[in-house]
CSV table of N, CA and C in Angstrom, one decimal:
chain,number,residue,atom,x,y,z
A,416,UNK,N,152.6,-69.6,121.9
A,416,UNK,CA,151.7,-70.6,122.0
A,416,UNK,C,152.2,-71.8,122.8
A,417,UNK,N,153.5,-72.1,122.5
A,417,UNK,CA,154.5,-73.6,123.1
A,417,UNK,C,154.2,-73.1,124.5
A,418,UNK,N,154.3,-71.9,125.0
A,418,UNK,CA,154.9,-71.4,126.4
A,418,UNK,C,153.0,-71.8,127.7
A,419,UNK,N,152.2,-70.9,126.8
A,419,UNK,CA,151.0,-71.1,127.1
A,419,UNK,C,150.6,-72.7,127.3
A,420,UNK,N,151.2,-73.3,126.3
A,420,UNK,CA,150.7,-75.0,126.7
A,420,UNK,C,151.4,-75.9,127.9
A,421,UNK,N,152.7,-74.8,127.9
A,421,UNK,CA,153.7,-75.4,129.0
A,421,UNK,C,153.3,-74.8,130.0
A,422,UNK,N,152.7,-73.7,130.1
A,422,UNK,CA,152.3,-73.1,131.5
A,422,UNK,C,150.5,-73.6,131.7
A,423,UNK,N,149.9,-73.7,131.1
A,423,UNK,CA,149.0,-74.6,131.3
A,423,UNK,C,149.1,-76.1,131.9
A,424,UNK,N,150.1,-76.7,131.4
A,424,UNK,CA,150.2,-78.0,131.8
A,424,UNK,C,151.0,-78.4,133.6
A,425,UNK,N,152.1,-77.1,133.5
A,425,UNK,CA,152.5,-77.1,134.8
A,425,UNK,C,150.7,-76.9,136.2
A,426,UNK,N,150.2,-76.1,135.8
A,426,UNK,CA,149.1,-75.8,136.3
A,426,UNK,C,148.5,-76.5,136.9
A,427,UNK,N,148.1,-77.4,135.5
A,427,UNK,CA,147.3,-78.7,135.4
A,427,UNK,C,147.9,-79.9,136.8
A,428,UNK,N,149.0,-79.5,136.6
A,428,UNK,CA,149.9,-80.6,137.3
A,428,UNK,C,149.7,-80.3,138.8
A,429,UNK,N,150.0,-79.2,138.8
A,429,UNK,CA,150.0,-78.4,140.3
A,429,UNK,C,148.8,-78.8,140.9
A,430,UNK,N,147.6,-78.4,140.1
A,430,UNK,CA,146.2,-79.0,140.7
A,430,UNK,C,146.0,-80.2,141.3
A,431,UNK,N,146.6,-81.1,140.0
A,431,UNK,CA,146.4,-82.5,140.3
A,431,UNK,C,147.1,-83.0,141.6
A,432,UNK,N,148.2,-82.6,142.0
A,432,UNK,CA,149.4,-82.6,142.8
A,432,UNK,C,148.4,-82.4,144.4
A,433,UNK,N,147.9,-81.1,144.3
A,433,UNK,CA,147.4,-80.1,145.7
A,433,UNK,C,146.2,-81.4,145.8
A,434,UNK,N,145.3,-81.7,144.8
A,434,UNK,CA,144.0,-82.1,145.1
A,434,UNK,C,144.9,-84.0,145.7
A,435,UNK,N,145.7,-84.1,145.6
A,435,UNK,CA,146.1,-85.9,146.2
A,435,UNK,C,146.3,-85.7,147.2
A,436,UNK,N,147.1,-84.5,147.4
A,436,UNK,CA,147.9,-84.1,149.1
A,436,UNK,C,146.1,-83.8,150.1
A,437,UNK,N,145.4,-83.0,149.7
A,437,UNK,CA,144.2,-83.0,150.5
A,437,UNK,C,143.1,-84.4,150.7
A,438,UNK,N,143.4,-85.0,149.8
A,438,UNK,CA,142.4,-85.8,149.7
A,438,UNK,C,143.1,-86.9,150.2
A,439,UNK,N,144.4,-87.1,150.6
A,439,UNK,CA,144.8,-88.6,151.4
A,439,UNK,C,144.4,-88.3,153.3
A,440,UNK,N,144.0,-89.7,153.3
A,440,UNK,CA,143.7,-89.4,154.8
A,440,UNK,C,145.0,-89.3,156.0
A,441,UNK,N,144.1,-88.4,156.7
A,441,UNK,CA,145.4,-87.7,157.3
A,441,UNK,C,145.4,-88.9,159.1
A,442,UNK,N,146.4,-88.9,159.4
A,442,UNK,CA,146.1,-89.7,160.5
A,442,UNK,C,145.3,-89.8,161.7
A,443,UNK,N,145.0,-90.8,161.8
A,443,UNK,CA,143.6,-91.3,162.8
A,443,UNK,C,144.6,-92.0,164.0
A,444,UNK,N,145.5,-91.2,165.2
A,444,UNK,CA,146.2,-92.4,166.3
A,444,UNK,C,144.6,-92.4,167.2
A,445,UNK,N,143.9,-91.6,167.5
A,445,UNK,CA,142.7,-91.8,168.1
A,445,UNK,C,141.3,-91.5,167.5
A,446,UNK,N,140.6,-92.3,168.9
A,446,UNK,CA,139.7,-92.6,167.9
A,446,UNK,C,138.3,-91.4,168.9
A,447,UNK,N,137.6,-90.4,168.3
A,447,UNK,CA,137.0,-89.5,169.3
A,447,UNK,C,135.7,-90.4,169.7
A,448,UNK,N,135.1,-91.3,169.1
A,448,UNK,CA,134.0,-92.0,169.1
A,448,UNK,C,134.2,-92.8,170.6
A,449,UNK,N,135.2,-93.1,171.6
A,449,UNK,CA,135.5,-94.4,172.9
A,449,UNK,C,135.4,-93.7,173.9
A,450,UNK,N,134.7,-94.1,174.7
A,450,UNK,CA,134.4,-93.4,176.0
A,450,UNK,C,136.0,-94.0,176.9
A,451,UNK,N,136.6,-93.0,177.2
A,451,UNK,CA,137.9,-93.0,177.5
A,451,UNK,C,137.9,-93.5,178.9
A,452,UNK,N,137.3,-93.2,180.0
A,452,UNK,CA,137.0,-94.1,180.5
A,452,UNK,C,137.0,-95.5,180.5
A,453,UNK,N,136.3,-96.3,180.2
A,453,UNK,CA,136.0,-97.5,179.8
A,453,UNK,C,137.3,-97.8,179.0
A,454,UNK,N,138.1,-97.4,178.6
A,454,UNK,CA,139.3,-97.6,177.6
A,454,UNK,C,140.7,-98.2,178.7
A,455,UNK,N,140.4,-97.0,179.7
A,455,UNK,CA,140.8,-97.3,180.9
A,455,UNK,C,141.2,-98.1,181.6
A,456,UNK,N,139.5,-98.6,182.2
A,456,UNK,CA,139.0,-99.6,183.3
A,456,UNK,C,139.8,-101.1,182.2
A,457,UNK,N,139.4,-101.4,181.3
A,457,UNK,CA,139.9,-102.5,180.5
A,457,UNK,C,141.4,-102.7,180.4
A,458,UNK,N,142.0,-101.7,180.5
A,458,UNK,CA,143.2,-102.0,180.4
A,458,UNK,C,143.6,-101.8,181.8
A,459,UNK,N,143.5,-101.4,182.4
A,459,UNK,CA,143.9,-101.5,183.9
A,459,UNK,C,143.8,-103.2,184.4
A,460,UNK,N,142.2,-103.4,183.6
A,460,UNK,CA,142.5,-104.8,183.9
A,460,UNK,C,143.1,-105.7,183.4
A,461,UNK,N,143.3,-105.8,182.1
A,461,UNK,CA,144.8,-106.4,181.2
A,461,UNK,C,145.8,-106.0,182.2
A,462,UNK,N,146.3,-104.8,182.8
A,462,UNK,CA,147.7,-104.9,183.6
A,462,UNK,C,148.0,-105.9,184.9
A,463,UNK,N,146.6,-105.8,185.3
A,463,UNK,CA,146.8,-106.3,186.6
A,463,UNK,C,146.5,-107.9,186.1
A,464,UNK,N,146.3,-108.3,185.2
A,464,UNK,CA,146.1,-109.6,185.1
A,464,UNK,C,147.9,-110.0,184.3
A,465,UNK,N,148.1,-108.8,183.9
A,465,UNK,CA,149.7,-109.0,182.7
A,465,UNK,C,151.1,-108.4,184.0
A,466,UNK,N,150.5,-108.5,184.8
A,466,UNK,CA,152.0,-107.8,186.2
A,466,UNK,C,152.2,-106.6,185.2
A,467,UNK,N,151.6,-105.5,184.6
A,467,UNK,CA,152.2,-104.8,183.8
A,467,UNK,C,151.5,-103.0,184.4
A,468,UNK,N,152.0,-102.2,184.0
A,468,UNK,CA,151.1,-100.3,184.0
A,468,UNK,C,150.8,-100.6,182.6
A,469,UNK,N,149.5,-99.4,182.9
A,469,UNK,CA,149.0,-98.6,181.9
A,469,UNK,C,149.8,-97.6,181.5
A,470,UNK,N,150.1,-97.5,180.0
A,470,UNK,CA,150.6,-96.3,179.3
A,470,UNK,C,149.1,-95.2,178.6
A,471,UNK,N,149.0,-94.1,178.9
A,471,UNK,CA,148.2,-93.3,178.4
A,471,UNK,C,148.9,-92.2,178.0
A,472,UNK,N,148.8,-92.1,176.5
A,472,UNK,CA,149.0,-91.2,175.7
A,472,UNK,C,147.5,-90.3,175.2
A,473,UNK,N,147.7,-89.1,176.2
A,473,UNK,CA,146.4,-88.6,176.1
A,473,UNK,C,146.9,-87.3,175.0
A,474,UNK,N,146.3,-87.3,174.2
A,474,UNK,CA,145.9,-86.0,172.8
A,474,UNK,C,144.8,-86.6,172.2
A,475,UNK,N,145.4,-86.0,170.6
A,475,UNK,CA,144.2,-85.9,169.6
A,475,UNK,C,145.0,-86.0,168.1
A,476,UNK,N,144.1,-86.3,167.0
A,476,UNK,CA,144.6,-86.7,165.5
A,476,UNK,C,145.2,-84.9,165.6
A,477,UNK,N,144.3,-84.0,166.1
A,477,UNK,CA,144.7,-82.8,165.4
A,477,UNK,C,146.6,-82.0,166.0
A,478,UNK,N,146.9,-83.3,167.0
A,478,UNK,CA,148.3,-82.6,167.1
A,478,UNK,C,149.1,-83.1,166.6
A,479,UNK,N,150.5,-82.4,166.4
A,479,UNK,CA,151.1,-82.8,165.7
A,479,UNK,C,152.8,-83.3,166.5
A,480,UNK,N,152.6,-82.9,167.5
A,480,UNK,CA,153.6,-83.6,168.9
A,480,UNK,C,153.1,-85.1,168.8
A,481,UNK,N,151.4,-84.9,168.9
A,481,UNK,CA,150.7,-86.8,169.2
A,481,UNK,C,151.7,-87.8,168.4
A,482,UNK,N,151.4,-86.5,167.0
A,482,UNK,CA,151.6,-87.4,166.2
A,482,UNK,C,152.7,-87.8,165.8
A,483,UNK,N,153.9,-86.8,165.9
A,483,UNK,CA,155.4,-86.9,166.4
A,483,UNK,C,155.7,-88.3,167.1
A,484,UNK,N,155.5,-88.4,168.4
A,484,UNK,CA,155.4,-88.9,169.3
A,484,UNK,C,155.3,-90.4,168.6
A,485,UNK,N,154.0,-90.6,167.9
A,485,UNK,CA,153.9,-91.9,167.3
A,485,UNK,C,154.7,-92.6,166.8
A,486,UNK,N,155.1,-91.6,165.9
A,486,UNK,CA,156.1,-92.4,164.8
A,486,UNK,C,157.0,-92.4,165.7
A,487,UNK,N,157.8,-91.3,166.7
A,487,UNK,CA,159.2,-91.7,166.7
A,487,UNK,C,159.5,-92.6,167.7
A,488,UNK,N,158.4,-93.3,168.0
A,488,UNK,CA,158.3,-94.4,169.1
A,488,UNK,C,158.5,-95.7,168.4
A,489,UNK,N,157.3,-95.7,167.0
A,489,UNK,CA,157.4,-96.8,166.2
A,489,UNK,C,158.5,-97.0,165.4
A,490,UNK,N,159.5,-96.1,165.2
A,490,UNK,CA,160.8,-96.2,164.7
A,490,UNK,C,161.9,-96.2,165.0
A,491,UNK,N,161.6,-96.3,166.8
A,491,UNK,CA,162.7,-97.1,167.2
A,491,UNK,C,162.2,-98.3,168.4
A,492,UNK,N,162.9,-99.4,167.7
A,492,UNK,CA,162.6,-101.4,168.2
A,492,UNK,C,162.7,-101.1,169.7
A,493,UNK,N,164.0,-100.1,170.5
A,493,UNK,CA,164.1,-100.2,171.7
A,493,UNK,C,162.7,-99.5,172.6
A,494,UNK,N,162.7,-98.6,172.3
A,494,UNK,CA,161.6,-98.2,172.3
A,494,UNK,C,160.4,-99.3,172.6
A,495,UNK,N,159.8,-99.3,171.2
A,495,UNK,CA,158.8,-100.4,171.6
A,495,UNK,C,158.8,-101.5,172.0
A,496,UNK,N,159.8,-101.9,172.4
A,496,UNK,CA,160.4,-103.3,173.0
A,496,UNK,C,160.0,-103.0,174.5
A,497,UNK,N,159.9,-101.9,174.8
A,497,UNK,CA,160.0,-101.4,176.3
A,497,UNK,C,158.0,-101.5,176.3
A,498,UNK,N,157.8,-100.7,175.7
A,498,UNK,CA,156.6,-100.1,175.6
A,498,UNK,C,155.6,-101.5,175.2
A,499,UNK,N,155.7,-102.6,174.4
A,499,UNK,CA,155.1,-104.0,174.1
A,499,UNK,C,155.5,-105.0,175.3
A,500,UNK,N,156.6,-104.7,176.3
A,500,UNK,CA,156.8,-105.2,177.2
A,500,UNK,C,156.3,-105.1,178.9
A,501,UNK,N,156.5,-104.1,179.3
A,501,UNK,CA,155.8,-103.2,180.1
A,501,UNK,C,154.4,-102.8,180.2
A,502,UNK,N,154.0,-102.5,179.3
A,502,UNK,CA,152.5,-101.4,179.2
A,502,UNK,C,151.4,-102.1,178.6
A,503,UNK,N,150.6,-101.5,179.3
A,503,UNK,CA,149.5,-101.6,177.8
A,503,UNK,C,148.9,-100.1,177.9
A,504,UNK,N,149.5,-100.1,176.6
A,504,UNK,CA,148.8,-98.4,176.3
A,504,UNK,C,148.1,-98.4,175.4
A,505,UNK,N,147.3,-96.8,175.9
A,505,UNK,CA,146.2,-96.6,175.4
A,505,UNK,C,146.2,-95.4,174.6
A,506,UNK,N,145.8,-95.0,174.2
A,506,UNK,CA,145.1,-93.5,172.8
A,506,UNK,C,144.2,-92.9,173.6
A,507,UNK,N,144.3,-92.0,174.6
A,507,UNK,CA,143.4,-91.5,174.8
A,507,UNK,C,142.8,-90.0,174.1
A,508,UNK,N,141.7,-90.1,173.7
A,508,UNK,CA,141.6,-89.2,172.6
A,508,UNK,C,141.0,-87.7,173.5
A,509,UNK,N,141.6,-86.6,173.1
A,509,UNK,CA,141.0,-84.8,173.2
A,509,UNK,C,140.7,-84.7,172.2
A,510,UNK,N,139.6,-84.1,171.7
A,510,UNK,CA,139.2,-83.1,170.9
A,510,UNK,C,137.8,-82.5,171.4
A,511,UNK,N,137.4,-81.3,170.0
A,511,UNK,CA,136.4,-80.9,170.5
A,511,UNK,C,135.0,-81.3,170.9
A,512,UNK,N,134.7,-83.1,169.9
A,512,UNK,CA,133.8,-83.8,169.6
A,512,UNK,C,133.6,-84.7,170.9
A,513,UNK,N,134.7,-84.7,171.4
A,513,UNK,CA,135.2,-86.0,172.7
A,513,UNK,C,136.2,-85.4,173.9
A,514,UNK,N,136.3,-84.6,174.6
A,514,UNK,CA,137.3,-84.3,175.3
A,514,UNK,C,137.8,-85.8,177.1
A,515,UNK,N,136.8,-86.4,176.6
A,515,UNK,CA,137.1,-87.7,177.8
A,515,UNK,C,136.8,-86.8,179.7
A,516,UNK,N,136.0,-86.0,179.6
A,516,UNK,CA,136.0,-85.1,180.7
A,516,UNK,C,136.4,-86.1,182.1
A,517,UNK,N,135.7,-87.0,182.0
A,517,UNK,CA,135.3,-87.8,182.8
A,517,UNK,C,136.9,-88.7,183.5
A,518,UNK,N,137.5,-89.1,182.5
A,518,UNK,CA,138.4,-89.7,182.5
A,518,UNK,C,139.5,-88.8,182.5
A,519,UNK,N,139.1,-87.5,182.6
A,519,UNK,CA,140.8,-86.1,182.5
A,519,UNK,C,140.6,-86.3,184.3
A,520,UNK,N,139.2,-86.1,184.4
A,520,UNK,CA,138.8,-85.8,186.6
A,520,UNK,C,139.4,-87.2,186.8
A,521,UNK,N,139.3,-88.5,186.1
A,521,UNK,CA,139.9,-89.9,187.2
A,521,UNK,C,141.3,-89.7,187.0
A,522,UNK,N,141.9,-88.9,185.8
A,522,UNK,CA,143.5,-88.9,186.1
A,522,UNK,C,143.9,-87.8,186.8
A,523,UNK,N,143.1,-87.2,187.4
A,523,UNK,CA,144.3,-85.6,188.1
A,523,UNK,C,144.1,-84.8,186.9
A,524,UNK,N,143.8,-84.5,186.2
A,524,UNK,CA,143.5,-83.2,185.1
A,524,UNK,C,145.0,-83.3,184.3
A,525,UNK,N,145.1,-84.2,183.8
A,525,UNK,CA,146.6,-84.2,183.3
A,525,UNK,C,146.8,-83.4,181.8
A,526,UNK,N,145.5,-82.7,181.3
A,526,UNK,CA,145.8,-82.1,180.4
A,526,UNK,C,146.3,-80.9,180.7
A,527,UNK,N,146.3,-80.1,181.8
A,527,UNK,CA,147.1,-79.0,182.5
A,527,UNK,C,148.2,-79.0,181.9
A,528,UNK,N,148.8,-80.0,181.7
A,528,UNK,CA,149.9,-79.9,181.0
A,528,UNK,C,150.5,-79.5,179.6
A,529,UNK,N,149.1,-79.7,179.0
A,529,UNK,CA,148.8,-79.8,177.3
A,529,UNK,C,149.2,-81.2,176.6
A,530,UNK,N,149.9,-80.8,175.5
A,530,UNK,CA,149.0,-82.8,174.4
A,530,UNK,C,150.9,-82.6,173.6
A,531,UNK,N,151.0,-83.9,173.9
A,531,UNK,CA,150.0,-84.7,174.5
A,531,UNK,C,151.1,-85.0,176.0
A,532,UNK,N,149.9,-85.9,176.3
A,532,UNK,CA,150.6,-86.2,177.9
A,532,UNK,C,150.5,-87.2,178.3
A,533,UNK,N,151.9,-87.9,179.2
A,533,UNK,CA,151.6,-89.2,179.2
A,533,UNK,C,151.0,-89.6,180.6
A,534,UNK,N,150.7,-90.5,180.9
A,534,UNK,CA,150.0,-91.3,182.7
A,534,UNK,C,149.9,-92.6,182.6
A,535,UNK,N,150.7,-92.8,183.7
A,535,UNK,CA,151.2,-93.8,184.1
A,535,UNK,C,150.2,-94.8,185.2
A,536,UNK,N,149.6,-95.7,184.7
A,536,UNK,CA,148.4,-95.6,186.1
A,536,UNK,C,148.9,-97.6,186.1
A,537,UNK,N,148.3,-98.0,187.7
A,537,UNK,CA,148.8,-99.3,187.5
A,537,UNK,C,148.7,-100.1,188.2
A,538,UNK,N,147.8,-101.4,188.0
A,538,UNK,CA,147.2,-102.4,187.5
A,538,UNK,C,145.9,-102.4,189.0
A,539,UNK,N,145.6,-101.6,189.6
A,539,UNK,CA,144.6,-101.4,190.6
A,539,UNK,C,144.0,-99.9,190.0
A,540,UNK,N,144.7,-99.4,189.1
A,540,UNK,CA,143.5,-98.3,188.9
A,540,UNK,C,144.0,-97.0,189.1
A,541,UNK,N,145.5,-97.0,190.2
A,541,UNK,CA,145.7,-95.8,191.0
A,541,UNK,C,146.7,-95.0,189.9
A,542,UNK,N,146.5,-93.6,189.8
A,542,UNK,CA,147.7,-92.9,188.6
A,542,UNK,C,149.3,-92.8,189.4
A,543,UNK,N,150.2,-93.1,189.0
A,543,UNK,CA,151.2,-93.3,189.6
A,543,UNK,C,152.3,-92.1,189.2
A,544,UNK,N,152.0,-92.0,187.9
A,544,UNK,CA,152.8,-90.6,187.7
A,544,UNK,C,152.0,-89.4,186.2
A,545,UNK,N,152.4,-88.4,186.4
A,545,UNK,CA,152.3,-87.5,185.0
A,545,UNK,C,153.0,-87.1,184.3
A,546,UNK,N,153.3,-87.6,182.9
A,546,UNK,CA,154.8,-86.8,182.7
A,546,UNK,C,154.2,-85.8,181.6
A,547,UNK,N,155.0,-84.8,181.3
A,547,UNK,CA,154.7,-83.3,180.9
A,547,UNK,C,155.9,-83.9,179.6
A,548,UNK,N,155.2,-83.9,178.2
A,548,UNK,CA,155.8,-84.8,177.2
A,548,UNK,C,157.1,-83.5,176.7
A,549,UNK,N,156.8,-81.7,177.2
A,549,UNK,CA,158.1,-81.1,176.9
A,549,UNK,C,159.3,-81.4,177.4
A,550,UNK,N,159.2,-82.4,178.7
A,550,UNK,CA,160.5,-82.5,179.3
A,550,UNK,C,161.3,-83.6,178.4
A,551,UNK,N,160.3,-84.4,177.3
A,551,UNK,CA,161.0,-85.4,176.6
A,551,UNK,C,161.8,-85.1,175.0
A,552,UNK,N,160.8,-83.5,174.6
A,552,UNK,CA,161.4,-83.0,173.6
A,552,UNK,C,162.9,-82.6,173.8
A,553,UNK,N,163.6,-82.8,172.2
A,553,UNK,CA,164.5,-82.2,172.1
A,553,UNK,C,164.3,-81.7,170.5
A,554,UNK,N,164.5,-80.4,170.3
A,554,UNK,CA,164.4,-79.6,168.8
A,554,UNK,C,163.0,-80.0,168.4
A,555,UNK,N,163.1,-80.5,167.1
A,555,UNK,CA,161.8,-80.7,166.7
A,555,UNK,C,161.3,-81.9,166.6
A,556,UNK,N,162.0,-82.8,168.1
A,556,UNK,CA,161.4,-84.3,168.2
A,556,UNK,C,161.6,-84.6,169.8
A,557,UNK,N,161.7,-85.8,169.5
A,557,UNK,CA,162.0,-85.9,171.3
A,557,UNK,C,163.5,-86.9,171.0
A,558,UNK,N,163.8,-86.8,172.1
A,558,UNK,CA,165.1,-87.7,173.0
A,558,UNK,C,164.9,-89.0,173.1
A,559,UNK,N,165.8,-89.5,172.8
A,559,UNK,CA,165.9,-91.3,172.6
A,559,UNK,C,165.8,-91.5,173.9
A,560,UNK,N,167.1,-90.7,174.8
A,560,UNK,CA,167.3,-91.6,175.8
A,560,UNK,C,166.3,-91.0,177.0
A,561,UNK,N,165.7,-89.6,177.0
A,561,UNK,CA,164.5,-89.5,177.6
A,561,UNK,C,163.5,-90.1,177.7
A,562,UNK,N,163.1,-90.3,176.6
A,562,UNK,CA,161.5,-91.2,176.5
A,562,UNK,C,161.8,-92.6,177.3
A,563,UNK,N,163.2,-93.0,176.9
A,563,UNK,CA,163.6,-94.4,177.4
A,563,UNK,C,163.6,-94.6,178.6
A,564,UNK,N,164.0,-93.4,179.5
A,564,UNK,CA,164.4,-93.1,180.5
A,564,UNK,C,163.4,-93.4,181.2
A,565,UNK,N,161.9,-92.4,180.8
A,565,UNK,CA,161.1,-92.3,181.2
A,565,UNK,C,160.2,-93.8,181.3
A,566,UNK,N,160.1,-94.4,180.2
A,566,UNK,CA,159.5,-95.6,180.6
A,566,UNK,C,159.8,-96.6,181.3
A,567,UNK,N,161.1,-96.4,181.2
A,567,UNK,CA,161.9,-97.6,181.8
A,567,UNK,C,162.0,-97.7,183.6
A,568,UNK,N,161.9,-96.1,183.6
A,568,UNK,CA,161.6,-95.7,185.4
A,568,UNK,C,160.4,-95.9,185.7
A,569,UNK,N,159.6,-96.1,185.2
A,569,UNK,CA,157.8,-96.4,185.4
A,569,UNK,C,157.4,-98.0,185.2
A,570,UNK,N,158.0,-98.6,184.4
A,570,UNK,CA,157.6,-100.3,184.7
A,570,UNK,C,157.2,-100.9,185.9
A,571,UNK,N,156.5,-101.6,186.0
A,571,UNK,CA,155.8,-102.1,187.3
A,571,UNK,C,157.3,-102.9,188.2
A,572,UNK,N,158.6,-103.7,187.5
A,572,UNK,CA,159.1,-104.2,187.8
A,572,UNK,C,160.1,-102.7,188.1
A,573,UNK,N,160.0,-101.8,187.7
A,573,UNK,CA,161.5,-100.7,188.4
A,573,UNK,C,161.0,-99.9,189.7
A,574,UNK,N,160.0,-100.1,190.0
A,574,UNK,CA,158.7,-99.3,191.3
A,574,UNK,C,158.7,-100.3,192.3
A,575,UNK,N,158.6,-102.0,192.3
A,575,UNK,CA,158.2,-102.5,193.1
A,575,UNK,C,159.8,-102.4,194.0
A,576,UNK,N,159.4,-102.4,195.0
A,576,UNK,CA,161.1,-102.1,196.1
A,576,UNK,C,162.2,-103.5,195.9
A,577,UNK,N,163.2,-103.8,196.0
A,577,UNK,CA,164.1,-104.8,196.2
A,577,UNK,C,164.0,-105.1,197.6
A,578,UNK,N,163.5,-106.7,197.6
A,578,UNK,CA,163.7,-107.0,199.1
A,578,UNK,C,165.1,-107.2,199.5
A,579,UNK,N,165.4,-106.8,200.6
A,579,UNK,CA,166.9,-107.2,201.4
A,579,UNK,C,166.9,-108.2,202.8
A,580,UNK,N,168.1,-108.7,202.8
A,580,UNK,CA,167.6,-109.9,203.3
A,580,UNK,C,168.2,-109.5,204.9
C-alpha cells in the first residue's frame, strides 16, 4: 500500500512538473503580426538620421539558432556594446502566418540561406551585405570572436574609406 502511495505521488508530481514546462510561454524574439517592410523603411531612417546600418536578424520564435543567437548576444556586454552602438536592429520575423515576402524580394532573397540570417543594409536603404549565420556557428553555439568580427567589419564607420592626404 506505502509503495502504491509513493508511486502515485511521484506520478502526481510528474504531471504537475510536465503540465508548467508546457504551459510557460515559450519565446516571442518576433513578432508575425509587422509588416517587415515598414519595420525596415523606419529603421533605415533612424540609421541615416543616427550615422549608423541596419542590423536584420531575419527568422522566427519557431527556431532555435534565432533563438540561440539571442541570448548569446545578450550575454555578452561586448557584443552588445557593438550591436547598441552601431546598429539599429531589427526582428525580422518568417513563419508560416507572416513570411515578409515582400521584404525577403527588397533584401536579395536572403533566406536562401536559411534562419536565421543576418543583413546588413545602410542608412539609404541599399543591402550592403548577407551573412550566412553557419559561418558564425561553432558546436552548438556560435563564436565570440566571429559574430564580433562580423559586426565590427560592417559598421558604417569600418566601410566608409580613410581619406589620405
Amino acid at each position: 500500500m506505502k509503495t502504491l502511495i509513493n508511486k502515485t505521488g511521484l506520478v502526481l508530481i510528474f504531471f504537475s512538473l510536465a503540465i508548467n514546462l508546457f504551459s510557460q510561454d515559450k519565446v516571442k524574439l518576433y513578432d508575425p503580426s509587422l509588416d517587415g517592410l515598414k519595420q525596415i523603411k523606419e529603421a533605415v531612417s533612424k540609421a541615416k538620421s543616427q550615422g549608423k546600418h541596419v542590423l536584420i536578424q531575419y527568422g522566427g520564435n519557431w527556431c532555435s539558432w534565432c533563438i540561440k543567437f539571442d541570448a548569446f548576444c545578450k550575454a555578452d556586454t561586448s557584443i552588445t556594446k557593438v550591436i547598441n552602438t552601431s546598429f539599429i536592429p531589427v526582428k525580422l520575423n518568417y513563419s508560416p502566418e507572416n513570411k515578409n515576402e515582400a521584404a525577403n524580394s527588397y533584401l536579395g532573397n536572403p533566406v536562401r540561406f536559411g534562419f536565421p540570417v543576418f543583413i546588413i543594409v545602410d542608412g539609404n536603404g541599399k543591402v550592403l551585405h548577407i551573412q550566412d549565420s553557419a559561418l558564425l556557428e561553432e558546436g552548438k553555439g556560435y563564436n565570440q570572436q566571429k559574430v564580433l568580427g562580423f559586426f565590427r567589419n560592417w559598421t558604417a564607420s569600418a566601410i566608409i574609406p580613410v581619406k589620405t592626404k
